Amino acid sequence: MSQKSKIDLSTKIGDVTFKNPITVASGTFGNTDEYEPYVDFGELGAFVTKTITLNPRVGNPMPRIFETPSGMLNAIGLENKGLEDYIENKLPYLSKIKTNLITSIAGKDASELAGMAKRLDSCNEVSAIELNLSCPNIRDKNVKVAKHAEEVERVVKEVRQCTNKLLITKLSPEMDFFMEVAELSVKSGTDALSMINTIKGMAINVNTLKPMLSNVTGGLSGPAVRPIALRYVYEVKQHLDIPVIGMGGVASWRDAMEFIIAGAHMVATGTSNFVNPRAPQDCVEGIENYMQEKGYSSMKDIRGKLQTSV
Amino acid sequence: MFDLLVKVKDNKKISPDLWVLSFDSEKLAQTIVPGQFLEFKVRNSTDPFLRRPFSVYKIKNNTIEILYEVVGEGTHLMSELQPGDTFLSLGPLGTTFTPQKNKKVIMVGGGVGAAPLVFLAQKQDFDSMMLGFRGESAVLPLSEAIGDDNKWVYATNDGSVGHKGFITQPLEELFKQEDSPENLFIYSCGPNPMLLEVARICQQYGVDGEVSLEERMGCGVGACLGCAVLTKSKGYVPSCKYGPVFNIQDLELDELKNSG
Ligand SMILES: Cc1cc2nc3c(=O)[nH]c(=O)nc-3n(C[C@H](O)[C@H](O)[C@H](O)COP(=O)(O)OP(=O)(O)OC[C@H]3O[C@@H](n4cnc5c(N)ncnc54)[C@H](O)[C@@H]3O)c2cc1C
Ligand SMILES: Cc1cc2nc3c(=O)[nH]c(=O)nc-3n(C[C@H](O)[C@H](O)[C@H](O)COP(=O)(O)O)c2cc1C
Ligand code: FES
C-alpha cells in the first residue's frame, strides 16, 4: 500500500488538476445519480454530463438503440431538459461529487453556445466545458453539427471569449478534414480535444425492411470503434501539441493504457459503462497496478511513450 | 441495487421452447419486487456486449428463478450455463406493479411475458391468469401454476392448447360479461402488439390497469436514454427507470407501435 501511494496518477490540463486520467464519455454515465449505487464518483478523474442544450429537447422517436457486433448504434438525439434545468436541478447534486465536473454542451450556432458558456462560467461547480460539435444523430436546425473546419473555428473562438474555464472541444471522425479541424480548434483557443464521438452507421431489419433505428442511421460506439479511436488520438498527438481526452470502446485498464501510450492525457469509458458500471473505477485501479509493476511513478513517465522504431 | 456475481443453481428446459434458470441470492430475494428486472451478463464477451434484461419469474426461499426463451445469441449463451457457472446480475431495476386490495385482478400475459405475472401471483390475489402463447411448444406447463390452476386460462394461435387465437379475445369476452368493469384491474406483460390490444380494450370498457413493457435497453439504469417511452404525464421517460411498469392510461399508445 505504501508503495502504491508513491504513484502519482494525477494529470493536469490547463489549470485543472485531475486526480487520475480516467473519466466517462458524455451521454454514457447519466446526468446525476444513475450510477451512484455502483461506482464511487470521487474515485474518478472527472464526471462528464450528458450533453445539454439551451432549450429542452425531446430527442428522437424510438427505437433509438440497436446492438451490433462488439458495439451499438444510438440515435438518442440529445434528449435533455435544457440549461436552466441543469443548473437548477442537476448542479446541486453534481456539486457534491468529489471530483472535477465537465459539462458537455451543444447549441444551434456560435452565439448560442457562447451564451451557454457564459452562463456556465458563473457556476463554480463546473471545472470544464466540453463543446459537443459532433453529435451524428441530429436532423433539426436546433443543434449545430460542425462538419467543416471554418464552422468549428467560429464556434470555438466565440465560446473562448465567454469563458475562462477549461475548454474541451469534442471531435468526430464524421468531420471533413479532421486534422485541419483539430488544428483550428487549437488555434482558436481550445485547451484540449476529446475524441472520438460516435461514427455513423446503420442496421436493417430484413423481415420488415425497416431500419433498426427510427433515425435510420445512428452513431456506432463500443469496442468495435476502439482501433479507429486510438488511431485518431495517435495521429492528432503526432501533429499537435494539445492535451487529448481519448475515448472509443475503452472497457479495461489495458485499453485505457493504449490511449495513454498513444499520447492521451485522459481516457473515458463510454458504452462499456452500460455493461460494467465499475468500468471507470476498474481502469483507475488497473492503471495504478500497471504503473507499479512497470516502475512508473507518474503519468508523464508513460504518456505518449509509444515506441514506433523496431 | 447491486452488481452481483451469482452462481447458477440449475438451468433446465421446462417445455420445448422455455427454460428456467435459477440462482441463490439472499440480497435479491429480500429486495426485488414483482415488475422489477435484472440485467445479466452471462459471458465476458464483446459480442454480445450489452447486458440482457430479465424479469423474475419465481422466488423460493432465497432462490431466484428466471423464465426465458432462446431468441438470439444472448439467450443462447444463457441456455449453455451449467450449474456452478457464474454470471453477473445488475439490479433490482425499475418500478413495480401496484398492489391491489379491493379489485378483481386479471393478469394477461403473452409468451415469456408471463414471467413477471407469475412472480406477482406469488404475492397478489387474482381472479384469472390469462396467458397467450404462439403454439404448444411455447406453452407454460400448468405444473408451474401458482395458486388454483382453474384460474389459468390459455390461448394459442393454432388452438393446440386452450382458446384458438389471441388471449385478448377471451379477455374482451370477460369484460363484456362484467357488470362493473371499474372494479376490474389488469396487470399485463407481453409483446407490444398484445399490450396495445390490451390497452385498447381496457380503454373501451373503462378498465384500469398496468402493463410492463419490454423495450430494448442499453444501460438499464436511466443513463443512456435508449429505452424512452412516451407518457402523458411526463413526456419521454426511460422505461428502465420510470418503468417497466406503467399505468395503461398514462401511455401514448401510438408511440408504442414503433418500439419493442
Ligand atoms: C424489462 C424486461 C424484462 C424482460 N424479461 C424477460 C423474461 O423474463 N424472460 C425472457 O425470456 N425475456 C425477457 N425479456 C426479453 C429479453 O431481454 C430478450 O429476449 C433478450 O434480451 C434477447 O437477447 P438475445 O441476445 O437472445 O436476442 P437478440 O434478438 O439477438 O438481441 C439483440 C438485441 O435486442 C435486444 N432485445 C431482443 N429482444 C428483446 C426484447 N423482447 N426486449 C428487450 N430487448 C430485446 C437484446 O437485449 C439485444 O440488445 C425482458 C425484456 C425487458 C426489457
Ligand atoms: C447512448 C449514447 C449516448 C451518447 N450521448 C452523447 C452526448 O450526449 N454527447 C456526446 O458528446 N457524446 C455522446 N455519446 C458519445 C460518447 O460520449 C463517446 O464519444 C462514444 O460513444 C465513443 O466512446 P465509447 O465507444 O466508449 O462509447 C453517446 C454515446 C452513446 C453510446
Ligand atoms: S436502458 Fe439506458 S436509459 Fe433505459
Coordinates of C-alpha atoms and ligand atoms in Angstrom, one line a residue, chain A residues 65 274, chain B residues 39 216-228 238-241, ligand 3:
Chain A
I65 CA -30.5 2.0 -29.9
F274 CA -23.6 0.1 -19.6
Chain B
E39 CA -29.6 -7.1 -16.2
R216 CA -34.5 -2.6 -26.0
M217 CA -32.1 -1.5 -23.3
G218 CA -28.6 -0.1 -23.3
C219 CA -27.8 0.5 -19.6
G220 CA -30.9 -0.4 -17.6
V221 CA -30.3 2.4 -15.1
G222 CA -31.6 5.5 -16.8
A223 CA -28.2 6.7 -18.2
C224 CA -28.4 6.2 -21.9
L225 CA -32.0 7.3 -22.7
G226 CA -32.2 4.5 -25.3
C227 CA -35.4 3.0 -23.8
A228 CA -37.6 6.1 -23.9
P238 CA -36.6 6.0 -19.7
S239 CA -38.6 2.7 -19.4
C240 CA -35.8 1.1 -17.3
K241 CA -36.2 3.7 -14.5
Ligands
FES3 S1 -31.7 1.4 -20.9 FE1 -30.4 3.1 -20.7 S2 -31.9 4.6 -20.1 FE2 -33.0 2.8 -20.1

